[in-house]
Amino acid sequence: MRVLLVDDEKELVATLAERLAIRGIDADWVTSSEEALKLAETETYDLAVLDVKIPRISGIELEKKLKYLNWWRS
């Protein structure tokens, strides 16, 4: 399973990614919606965990953009 973690709290997403890796889950993490969109152009994920109140592009808007990019695996 591949997970994308997006939160502006770097320590939180880095720690969460570490904990998921211990359980055999591959997780990429970024601290901005812009970085998430850049990753989504070249990578595919099974799940995204998004911060709703992230600055600039909210998690809600990011979800819409990710759906538009059709980033998830078929």
PDB file with one MODEL, atoms N, CA, C and O in Angstrom:
MODEL        1
ATOM      1  N   MET A   1       0.852  -1.176   0.000  1.00  0.00           N
ATOM      2  CA  MET A   1       0.000   0.000   0.000  1.00  0.00           C
ATOM      3  C   MET A   1       0.890   1.229   0.000  1.00  0.00           C
ATOM      4  O   MET A   1       1.929   1.275   0.659  1.00  0.00           O
ATOM      5  N   ARG A   2       0.455   2.214  -0.754  1.00  0.00           N
ATOM      6  CA  ARG A   2       1.188   3.470  -0.873  1.00  0.00           C
ATOM      7  C   ARG A   2       0.315   4.617  -0.396  1.00  0.00           C
ATOM      8  O   ARG A   2      -0.833   4.748  -0.822  1.00  0.00           O
ATOM      9  N   VAL A   3       0.858   5.453   0.494  1.00  0.00           N
ATOM     10  CA  VAL A   3       0.094   6.530   1.117  1.00  0.00           C
ATOM     11  C   VAL A   3       0.802   7.863   0.898  1.00  0.00           C
ATOM     12  O   VAL A   3       2.028   7.949   0.956  1.00  0.00           O
ATOM     13  N   LEU A   4       0.004   8.898   0.644  1.00  0.00           N
ATOM     14  CA  LEU A   4       0.513  10.265   0.570  1.00  0.00           C
ATOM     15  C   LEU A   4       0.009  11.014   1.797  1.00  0.00           C
ATOM     16  O   LEU A   4      -1.196  11.086   2.037  1.00  0.00           O
ATOM     17  N   LEU A   5       0.938  11.570   2.573  1.00  0.00           N
ATOM     18  CA  LEU A   5       0.609  12.340   3.770  1.00  0.00           C
ATOM     19  C   LEU A   5       0.893  13.809   3.501  1.00  0.00           C
ATOM     20  O   LEU A   5       1.982  14.161   3.048  1.00  0.00           O
ATOM     21  N   VAL A   6      -0.090  14.672   3.781  1.00  0.00           N
ATOM     22  CA  VAL A   6       0.073  16.100   3.529  1.00  0.00           C
ATOM     23  C   VAL A   6      -0.337  16.867   4.782  1.00  0.00           C
ATOM     24  O   VAL A   6      -1.498  16.829   5.187  1.00  0.00           O
ATOM     25  N   ASP A   7       0.619  17.560   5.391  1.00  0.00           N
ATOM     26  CA  ASP A   7       0.347  18.377   6.568  1.00  0.00           C
ATOM     27  C   ASP A   7       1.469  19.393   6.694  1.00  0.00           C
ATOM     28  O   ASP A   7       2.622  19.092   6.387  1.00  0.00           O
ATOM     29  N   ASP A   8       1.135  20.591   7.144  1.00  0.00           N
ATOM     30  CA  ASP A   8       2.155  21.624   7.290  1.00  0.00           C
ATOM     31  C   ASP A   8       2.981  21.447   8.563  1.00  0.00           C
ATOM     32  O   ASP A   8       3.929  22.201   8.784  1.00  0.00           O
ATOM     33  N   GLU A   9       2.648  20.485   9.389  1.00  0.00           N
ATOM     34  CA  GLU A   9       3.439  20.179  10.586  1.00  0.00           C
ATOM     35  C   GLU A   9       4.425  19.061  10.239  1.00  0.00           C
ATOM     36  O   GLU A   9       4.085  17.878  10.260  1.00  0.00           O
ATOM     37  N   LYS A  10       5.646  19.467   9.921  1.00  0.00           N
ATOM     38  CA  LYS A  10       6.663  18.545   9.422  1.00  0.00           C
ATOM     39  C   LYS A  10       6.908  17.368  10.363  1.00  0.00           C
ATOM     40  O   LYS A  10       6.976  16.222   9.919  1.00  0.00           O
ATOM     41  N   GLU A  11       7.040  17.644  11.652  1.00  0.00           N
ATOM     42  CA  GLU A  11       7.322  16.564  12.610  1.00  0.00           C
ATOM     43  C   GLU A  11       6.196  15.538  12.634  1.00  0.00           C
ATOM     44  O   GLU A  11       6.453  14.340  12.750  1.00  0.00           O
ATOM     45  N   LEU A  12       4.960  15.994  12.527  1.00  0.00           N
ATOM     46  CA  LEU A  12       3.812  15.092  12.542  1.00  0.00           C
ATOM     47  C   LEU A  12       3.842  14.129  11.361  1.00  0.00           C
ATOM     48  O   LEU A  12       3.750  12.917  11.551  1.00  0.00           O
ATOM     49  N   VAL A  13       3.968  14.656  10.140  1.00  0.00           N
ATOM     50  CA  VAL A  13       3.927  13.773   8.971  1.00  0.00           C
ATOM     51  C   VAL A  13       5.172  12.899   8.861  1.00  0.00           C
ATOM     52  O   VAL A  13       5.089  11.760   8.400  1.00  0.00           O
ATOM     53  N   ALA A  14       6.318  13.415   9.277  1.00  0.00           N
ATOM     54  CA  ALA A  14       7.537  12.607   9.247  1.00  0.00           C
ATOM     55  C   ALA A  14       7.414  11.432  10.219  1.00  0.00           C
ATOM     56  O   ALA A  14       7.782  10.305   9.889  1.00  0.00           O
ATOM     57  N   THR A  15       6.898  11.702  11.409  1.00  0.00           N
ATOM     58  CA  THR A  15       6.712  10.644  12.400  1.00  0.00           C
ATOM     59  C   THR A  15       5.675   9.631  11.940  1.00  0.00           C
ATOM     60  O   THR A  15       5.875   8.425  12.084  1.00  0.00           O
ATOM     61  N   LEU A  16       4.577  10.110  11.391  1.00  0.00           N
ATOM     62  CA  LEU A  16       3.540   9.208  10.894  1.00  0.00           C
ATOM     63  C   LEU A  16       4.086   8.319   9.780  1.00  0.00           C
ATOM     64  O   LEU A  16       3.802   7.122   9.747  1.00  0.00           O
ATOM     65  N   ALA A  17       4.860   8.892   8.874  1.00  0.00           N
ATOM     66  CA  ALA A  17       5.455   8.109   7.789  1.00  0.00           C
ATOM     67  C   ALA A  17       6.395   7.035   8.347  1.00  0.00           C
ATOM     68  O   ALA A  17       6.413   5.906   7.858  1.00  0.00           O
ATOM     69  N   GLU A  18       7.169   7.391   9.367  1.00  0.00           N
ATOM     70  CA  GLU A  18       8.059   6.422  10.020  1.00  0.00           C
ATOM     71  C   GLU A  18       7.267   5.268  10.621  1.00  0.00           C
ATOM     72  O   GLU A  18       7.618   4.102  10.442  1.00  0.00           O
ATOM     73  N   ARG A  19       6.197   5.602  11.336  1.00  0.00           N
ATOM     74  CA  ARG A  19       5.371   4.582  11.990  1.00  0.00           C
ATOM     75  C   ARG A  19       4.712   3.670  10.963  1.00  0.00           C
ATOM     76  O   ARG A  19       4.604   2.464  11.185  1.00  0.00           O
ATOM     77  N   LEU A  20       4.270   4.236   9.841  1.00  0.00           N
ATOM     78  CA  LEU A  20       3.671   3.419   8.787  1.00  0.00           C
ATOM     79  C   LEU A  20       4.707   2.492   8.164  1.00  0.00           C
ATOM     80  O   LEU A  20       4.406   1.339   7.853  1.00  0.00           O
ATOM     81  N   ALA A  21       5.923   2.991   7.981  1.00  0.00           N
ATOM     82  CA  ALA A  21       6.998   2.178   7.396  1.00  0.00           C
ATOM     83  C   ALA A  21       7.298   0.966   8.272  1.00  0.00           C
ATOM     84  O   ALA A  21       7.568  -0.119   7.758  1.00  0.00           O
ATOM     85  N   ILE A  22       7.252   1.143   9.581  1.00  0.00           N
ATOM     86  CA  ILE A  22       7.467   0.027  10.509  1.00  0.00           C
ATOM     87  C   ILE A  22       6.436  -1.074  10.263  1.00  0.00           C
ATOM     88  O   ILE A  22       6.711  -2.257  10.462  1.00  0.00           O
ATOM     89  N   ARG A  23       5.254  -0.663   9.829  1.00  0.00           N
ATOM     90  CA  ARG A  23       4.172  -1.615   9.572  1.00  0.00           C
ATOM     91  C   ARG A  23       4.110  -2.065   8.109  1.00  0.00           C
ATOM     92  O   ARG A  23       3.146  -2.705   7.691  1.00  0.00           O
ATOM     93  N   GLY A  24       5.145  -1.726   7.340  1.00  0.00           N
ATOM     94  CA  GLY A  24       5.225  -2.179   5.960  1.00  0.00           C
ATOM     95  C   GLY A  24       4.441  -1.357   4.969  1.00  0.00           C
ATOM     96  O   GLY A  24       4.173  -1.819   3.860  1.00  0.00           O
ATOM     97  N   ILE A  25       4.068  -0.147   5.342  1.00  0.00           N
ATOM     98  CA  ILE A  25       3.311   0.733   4.451  1.00  0.00           C
ATOM     99  C   ILE A  25       4.238   1.819   3.928  1.00  0.00           C
ATOM    100  O   ILE A  25       4.877   2.529   4.703  1.00  0.00           O
ATOM    101  N   ASP A  26       4.304   1.941   2.615  1.00  0.00           N
ATOM    102  CA  ASP A  26       5.143   2.941   1.955  1.00  0.00           C
ATOM    103  C   ASP A  26       4.416   4.280   1.978  1.00  0.00           C
ATOM    104  O   ASP A  26       3.338   4.418   1.400  1.00  0.00           O
ATOM    105  N   ALA A  27       5.011   5.272   2.650  1.00  0.00           N
ATOM    106  CA  ALA A  27       4.361   6.583   2.762  1.00  0.00           C
ATOM    107  C   ALA A  27       5.304   7.692   2.331  1.00  0.00           C
ATOM    108  O   ALA A  27       6.435   7.782   2.809  1.00  0.00           O
ATOM    109  N   ASP A  28       4.829   8.534   1.424  1.00  0.00           N
ATOM    110  CA  ASP A  28       5.528   9.764   1.071  1.00  0.00           C
ATOM    111  C   ASP A  28       4.851  10.884   1.840  1.00  0.00           C
ATOM    112  O   ASP A  28       3.644  10.840   2.076  1.00  0.00           O
ATOM    113  N   TRP A  29       5.623  11.885   2.231  1.00  0.00           N
ATOM    114  CA  TRP A  29       5.013  13.001   2.941  1.00  0.00           C
ATOM    115  C   TRP A  29       5.548  14.332   2.421  1.00  0.00           C
ATOM    116  O   TRP A  29       6.700  14.457   2.004  1.00  0.00           O
ATOM    117  N   VAL A  30       4.661  15.312   2.465  1.00  0.00           N
ATOM    118  CA  VAL A  30       5.005  16.672   2.053  1.00  0.00           C
ATOM    119  C   VAL A  30       4.349  17.646   3.024  1.00  0.00           C
ATOM    120  O   VAL A  30       3.441  17.279   3.769  1.00  0.00           O
ATOM    121  N   THR A  31       4.819  18.894   3.007  1.00  0.00           N
ATOM    122  CA  THR A  31       4.303  19.888   3.943  1.00  0.00           C
ATOM    123  C   THR A  31       3.491  20.998   3.271  1.00  0.00           C
ATOM    124  O   THR A  31       3.176  22.008   3.900  1.00  0.00           O
ATOM    125  N   SER A  32       3.156  20.808   2.005  1.00  0.00           N
ATOM    126  CA  SER A  32       2.304  21.798   1.327  1.00  0.00           C
ATOM    127  C   SER A  32       1.470  21.116   0.247  1.00  0.00           C
ATOM    128  O   SER A  32       1.832  20.063  -0.277  1.00  0.00           O
ATOM    129  N   SER A  33       0.363  21.739  -0.062  1.00  0.00           N
ATOM    130  CA  SER A  33      -0.512  21.223  -1.116  1.00  0.00           C
ATOM    131  C   SER A  33       0.183  21.286  -2.468  1.00  0.00           C
ATOM    132  O   SER A  33      -0.007  20.416  -3.318  1.00  0.00           O
ATOM    133  N   GLU A  34       0.984  22.318  -2.656  1.00  0.00           N
ATOM    134  CA  GLU A  34       1.703  22.458  -3.923  1.00  0.00           C
ATOM    135  C   GLU A  34       2.667  21.282  -4.137  1.00  0.00           C
ATOM    136  O   GLU A  34       2.773  20.747  -5.241  1.00  0.00           O
ATOM    137  N   GLU A  35       3.358  20.896  -3.078  1.00  0.00           N
ATOM    138  CA  GLU A  35       4.266  19.749  -3.172  1.00  0.00           C
ATOM    139  C   GLU A  35       3.486  18.465  -3.459  1.00  0.00           C
ATOM    140  O   GLU A  35       3.940  17.608  -4.218  1.00  0.00           O
ATOM    141  N   ALA A  36       2.313  18.344  -2.845  1.00  0.00           N
ATOM    142  CA  ALA A  36       1.476  17.159  -3.064  1.00  0.00           C
ATOM    143  C   ALA A  36       1.048  17.072  -4.527  1.00  0.00           C
ATOM    144  O   ALA A  36       1.083  15.996  -5.124  1.00  0.00           O
ATOM    145  N   LEU A  37       0.654  18.180  -5.092  1.00  0.00           N
ATOM    146  CA  LEU A  37       0.229  18.191  -6.493  1.00  0.00           C
ATOM    147  C   LEU A  37       1.389  17.830  -7.418  1.00  0.00           C
ATOM    148  O   LEU A  37       1.204  17.129  -8.413  1.00  0.00           O
ATOM    149  N   LYS A  38       2.580  18.310  -7.084  1.00  0.00           N
ATOM    150  CA  LYS A  38       3.760  17.989  -7.887  1.00  0.00           C
ATOM    151  C   LYS A  38       4.038  16.479  -7.848  1.00  0.00           C
ATOM    152  O   LYS A  38       4.322  15.876  -8.883  1.00  0.00           O
ATOM    153  N   LEU A  39       3.957  15.869  -6.659  1.00  0.00           N
ATOM    154  CA  LEU A  39       4.154  14.425  -6.535  1.00  0.00           C
ATOM    155  C   LEU A  39       3.084  13.655  -7.303  1.00  0.00           C
ATOM    156  O   LEU A  39       3.375  12.651  -7.954  1.00  0.00           O
ATOM    157  N   ALA A  40       1.855  14.132  -7.221  1.00  0.00           N
ATOM    158  CA  ALA A  40       0.727  13.433  -7.845  1.00  0.00           C
ATOM    159  C   ALA A  40       0.834  13.402  -9.365  1.00  0.00           C
ATOM    160  O   ALA A  40       0.174  12.593 -10.016  1.00  0.00           O
ATOM    161  N   GLU A  41       1.650  14.266  -9.927  1.00  0.00           N
ATOM    162  CA  GLU A  41       1.843  14.260 -11.380  1.00  0.00           C
ATOM    163  C   GLU A  41       2.631  13.037 -11.842  1.00  0.00           C
ATOM    164  O   GLU A  41       2.487  12.592 -12.981  1.00  0.00           O
ATOM    165  N   THR A  42       3.470  12.493 -10.947  1.00  0.00           N
ATOM    166  CA  THR A  42       4.340  11.388 -11.352  1.00  0.00           C
ATOM    167  C   THR A  42       4.157  10.113 -10.536  1.00  0.00           C
ATOM    168  O   THR A  42       4.634   9.052 -10.938  1.00  0.00           O
ATOM    169  N   GLU A  43       3.479  10.199  -9.409  1.00  0.00           N
ATOM    170  CA  GLU A  43       3.316   9.056  -8.516  1.00  0.00           C
ATOM    171  C   GLU A  43       1.840   8.678  -8.383  1.00  0.00           C
ATOM    172  O   GLU A  43       0.953   9.493  -8.636  1.00  0.00           O
ATOM    173  N   THR A  44       1.595   7.435  -7.984  1.00  0.00           N
ATOM    174  CA  THR A  44       0.228   7.001  -7.691  1.00  0.00           C
ATOM    175  C   THR A  44       0.174   6.500  -6.259  1.00  0.00           C
ATOM    176  O   THR A  44       1.152   5.968  -5.733  1.00  0.00           O
ATOM    177  N   TYR A  45      -0.991   6.680  -5.633  1.00  0.00           N
ATOM    178  CA  TYR A  45      -1.180   6.319  -4.234  1.00  0.00           C
ATOM    179  C   TYR A  45      -2.497   5.592  -4.063  1.00  0.00           C
ATOM    180  O   TYR A  45      -3.434   5.764  -4.842  1.00  0.00           O
ATOM    181  N   ASP A  46      -2.544   4.772  -3.021  1.00  0.00           N
ATOM    182  CA  ASP A  46      -3.774   4.080  -2.671  1.00  0.00           C
ATOM    183  C   ASP A  46      -4.644   4.936  -1.750  1.00  0.00           C
ATOM    184  O   ASP A  46      -5.863   4.775  -1.692  1.00  0.00           O
ATOM    185  N   LEU A  47      -3.985   5.854  -1.032  1.00  0.00           N
ATOM    186  CA  LEU A  47      -4.677   6.643  -0.022  1.00  0.00           C
ATOM    187  C   LEU A  47      -3.940   7.954   0.184  1.00  0.00           C
ATOM    188  O   LEU A  47      -2.713   8.006   0.103  1.00  0.00           O
ATOM    189  N   ALA A  48      -4.691   9.010   0.450  1.00  0.00           N
ATOM    190  CA  ALA A  48      -4.088  10.290   0.827  1.00  0.00           C
ATOM    191  C   ALA A  48      -4.698  10.735   2.150  1.00  0.00           C
ATOM    192  O   ALA A  48      -5.911  10.667   2.350  1.00  0.00           O
ATOM    193  N   VAL A  49      -3.829  11.193   3.045  1.00  0.00           N
ATOM    194  CA  VAL A  49      -4.266  11.758   4.314  1.00  0.00           C
ATOM    195  C   VAL A  49      -3.908  13.232   4.245  1.00  0.00           C
ATOM    196  O   VAL A  49      -2.734  13.597   4.189  1.00  0.00           O
ATOM    197  N   LEU A  50      -4.946  14.086   4.248  1.00  0.00           N
ATOM    198  CA  LEU A  50      -4.757  15.514   3.999  1.00  0.00           C
ATOM    199  C   LEU A  50      -5.145  16.354   5.203  1.00  0.00           C
ATOM    200  O   LEU A  50      -6.155  16.092   5.856  1.00  0.00           O
ATOM    201  N   ASP A  51      -4.341  17.358   5.491  1.00  0.00           N
ATOM    202  CA  ASP A  51      -4.668  18.360   6.503  1.00  0.00           C
ATOM    203  C   ASP A  51      -5.718  19.283   5.898  1.00  0.00           C
ATOM    204  O   ASP A  51      -5.484  19.881   4.848  1.00  0.00           O
ATOM    205  N   VAL A  52      -6.856  19.401   6.542  1.00  0.00           N
ATOM    206  CA  VAL A  52      -7.941  20.231   6.006  1.00  0.00           C
ATOM    207  C   VAL A  52      -7.574  21.707   6.061  1.00  0.00           C
ATOM    208  O   VAL A  52      -7.942  22.467   5.166  1.00  0.00           O
ATOM    209  N   LYS A  53      -6.856  22.123   7.095  1.00  0.00           N
ATOM    210  CA  LYS A  53      -6.546  23.544   7.296  1.00  0.00           C
ATOM    211  C   LYS A  53      -5.115  23.901   6.913  1.00  0.00           C
ATOM    212  O   LYS A  53      -4.490  24.747   7.553  1.00  0.00           O
ATOM    213  N   ILE A  54      -4.604  23.268   5.886  1.00  0.00           N
ATOM    214  CA  ILE A  54      -3.254  23.591   5.427  1.00  0.00           C
ATOM    215  C   ILE A  54      -3.286  24.951   4.710  1.00  0.00           C
ATOM    216  O   ILE A  54      -4.263  25.259   4.029  1.00  0.00           O
ATOM    217  N   PRO A  55      -2.231  25.767   4.855  1.00  0.00           N
ATOM    218  CA  PRO A  55      -2.216  27.101   4.220  1.00  0.00           C
ATOM    219  C   PRO A  55      -2.283  27.058   2.688  1.00  0.00           C
ATOM    220  O   PRO A  55      -1.960  26.046   2.065  1.00  0.00           O
ATOM    221  N   ARG A  56      -2.694  28.137   2.121  1.00  0.00           N
ATOM    222  CA  ARG A  56      -2.825  28.398   0.682  1.00  0.00           C
ATOM    223  C   ARG A  56      -3.903  27.544   0.028  1.00  0.00           C
ATOM    224  O   ARG A  56      -5.011  28.038  -0.184  1.00  0.00           O
ATOM    225  N   ILE A  57      -3.635  26.311  -0.294  1.00  0.00           N
ATOM    226  CA  ILE A  57      -4.638  25.427  -0.893  1.00  0.00           C
ATOM    227  C   ILE A  57      -5.119  24.487   0.208  1.00  0.00           C
ATOM    228  O   ILE A  57      -4.352  23.645   0.676  1.00  0.00           O
ATOM    229  N   SER A  58      -6.361  24.617   0.623  1.00  0.00           N
ATOM    230  CA  SER A  58      -6.875  23.796   1.723  1.00  0.00           C
ATOM    231  C   SER A  58      -6.905  22.314   1.332  1.00  0.00           C
ATOM    232  O   SER A  58      -6.829  21.966   0.154  1.00  0.00           O
ATOM    233  N   GLY A  59      -7.015  21.461   2.339  1.00  0.00           N
ATOM    234  CA  GLY A  59      -7.112  20.026   2.087  1.00  0.00           C
ATOM    235  C   GLY A  59      -8.320  19.671   1.250  1.00  0.00           C
ATOM    236  O   GLY A  59      -8.272  18.735   0.452  1.00  0.00           O
ATOM    237  N   ILE A  60      -9.406  20.410   1.424  1.00  0.00           N
ATOM    238  CA  ILE A  60     -10.628  20.171   0.643  1.00  0.00           C
ATOM    239  C   ILE A  60     -10.369  20.480  -0.831  1.00  0.00           C
ATOM    240  O   ILE A  60     -10.734  19.699  -1.710  1.00  0.00           O
ATOM    241  N   GLU A  61      -9.743  21.614  -1.090  1.00  0.00           N
ATOM    242  CA  GLU A  61      -9.418  21.976  -2.477  1.00  0.00           C
ATOM    243  C   GLU A  61      -8.392  21.011  -3.066  1.00  0.00           C
ATOM    244  O   GLU A  61      -8.477  20.640  -4.236  1.00  0.00           O
ATOM    245  N   LEU A  62      -7.430  20.613  -2.253  1.00  0.00           N
ATOM    246  CA  LEU A  62      -6.422  19.664  -2.719  1.00  0.00           C
ATOM    247  C   LEU A  62      -7.073  18.351  -3.122  1.00  0.00           C
ATOM    248  O   LEU A  62      -6.716  17.771  -4.148  1.00  0.00           O
ATOM    249  N   GLU A  63      -8.022  17.879  -2.328  1.00  0.00           N
ATOM    250  CA  GLU A  63      -8.727  16.640  -2.671  1.00  0.00           C
ATOM    251  C   GLU A  63      -9.382  16.753  -4.049  1.00  0.00           C
ATOM    252  O   GLU A  63      -9.300  15.827  -4.856  1.00  0.00           O
ATOM    253  N   LYS A  64     -10.027  17.881  -4.313  1.00  0.00           N
ATOM    254  CA  LYS A  64     -10.680  18.085  -5.606  1.00  0.00           C
ATOM    255  C   LYS A  64      -9.656  18.056  -6.743  1.00  0.00           C
ATOM    256  O   LYS A  64      -9.890  17.452  -7.790  1.00  0.00           O
ATOM    257  N   LYS A  65      -8.522  18.716  -6.521  1.00  0.00           N
ATOM    258  CA  LYS A  65      -7.482  18.756  -7.555  1.00  0.00           C
ATOM    259  C   LYS A  65      -6.888  17.366  -7.797  1.00  0.00           C
ATOM    260  O   LYS A  65      -6.616  16.994  -8.938  1.00  0.00           O
ATOM    261  N   LEU A  66      -6.688  16.602  -6.721  1.00  0.00           N
ATOM    262  CA  LEU A  66      -6.151  15.255  -6.866  1.00  0.00           C
ATOM    263  C   LEU A  66      -7.130  14.365  -7.627  1.00  0.00           C
ATOM    264  O   LEU A  66      -6.725  13.570  -8.475  1.00  0.00           O
ATOM    265  N   LYS A  67      -8.400  14.500  -7.326  1.00  0.00           N
ATOM    266  CA  LYS A  67      -9.401  13.718  -8.058  1.00  0.00           C
ATOM    267  C   LYS A  67      -9.384  14.081  -9.539  1.00  0.00           C
ATOM    268  O   LYS A  67      -9.504  13.210 -10.401  1.00  0.00           O
ATOM    269  N   TYR A  68      -9.235  15.361  -9.828  1.00  0.00           N
ATOM    270  CA  TYR A  68      -9.189  15.814 -11.217  1.00  0.00           C
ATOM    271  C   TYR A  68      -7.980  15.215 -11.940  1.00  0.00           C
ATOM    272  O   TYR A  68      -8.071  14.852 -13.113  1.00  0.00           O
ATOM    273  N   LEU A  69      -6.852  15.115 -11.238  1.00  0.00           N
ATOM    274  CA  LEU A  69      -5.646  14.534 -11.835  1.00  0.00           C
ATOM    275  C   LEU A  69      -5.751  13.025 -11.985  1.00  0.00           C
ATOM    276  O   LEU A  69      -4.928  12.407 -12.660  1.00  0.00           O
ATOM    277  N   ASN A  70      -6.770  12.421 -11.353  1.00  0.00           N
ATOM    278  CA  ASN A  70      -6.962  10.979 -11.400  1.00  0.00           C
ATOM    279  C   ASN A  70      -5.708  10.253 -10.934  1.00  0.00           C
ATOM    280  O   ASN A  70      -5.210   9.354 -11.612  1.00  0.00           O
ATOM    281  N   TRP A  71      -5.204  10.650  -9.774  1.00  0.00           N
ATOM    282  CA  TRP A  71      -3.929  10.161  -9.247  1.00  0.00           C
ATOM    283  C   TRP A  71      -4.003   8.782  -8.616  1.00  0.00           C
ATOM    284  O   TRP A  71      -2.970   8.128  -8.476  1.00  0.00           O
ATOM    285  N   TRP A  72      -5.162   8.324  -8.237  1.00  0.00           N
ATOM    286  CA  TRP A  72      -5.270   7.048  -7.526  1.00  0.00           C
ATOM    287  C   TRP A  72      -5.067   5.872  -8.467  1.00  0.00           C
ATOM    288  O   TRP A  72      -5.207   6.002  -9.683  1.00  0.00           O
ATOM    289  N   ARG A  73      -4.736   4.730  -7.893  1.00  0.00           N
ATOM    290  CA  ARG A  73      -4.555   3.523  -8.688  1.00  0.00           C
ATOM    291  C   ARG A  73      -5.888   2.940  -9.077  1.00  0.00           C
ATOM    292  O   ARG A  73      -6.848   2.998  -8.308  1.00  0.00           O
ATOM    293  N   SER A  74      -5.953   2.387 -10.251  1.00  0.00           N
ATOM    294  CA  SER A  74      -7.187   1.737 -10.726  1.00  0.00           C
ATOM    295  C   SER A  74      -7.282   0.344 -10.196  1.00  0.00           C
ATOM    296  O   SER A  74      -8.248  -0.362 -10.484  1.00  0.00           O
TER     297      SER A  74
ENDMDL
END
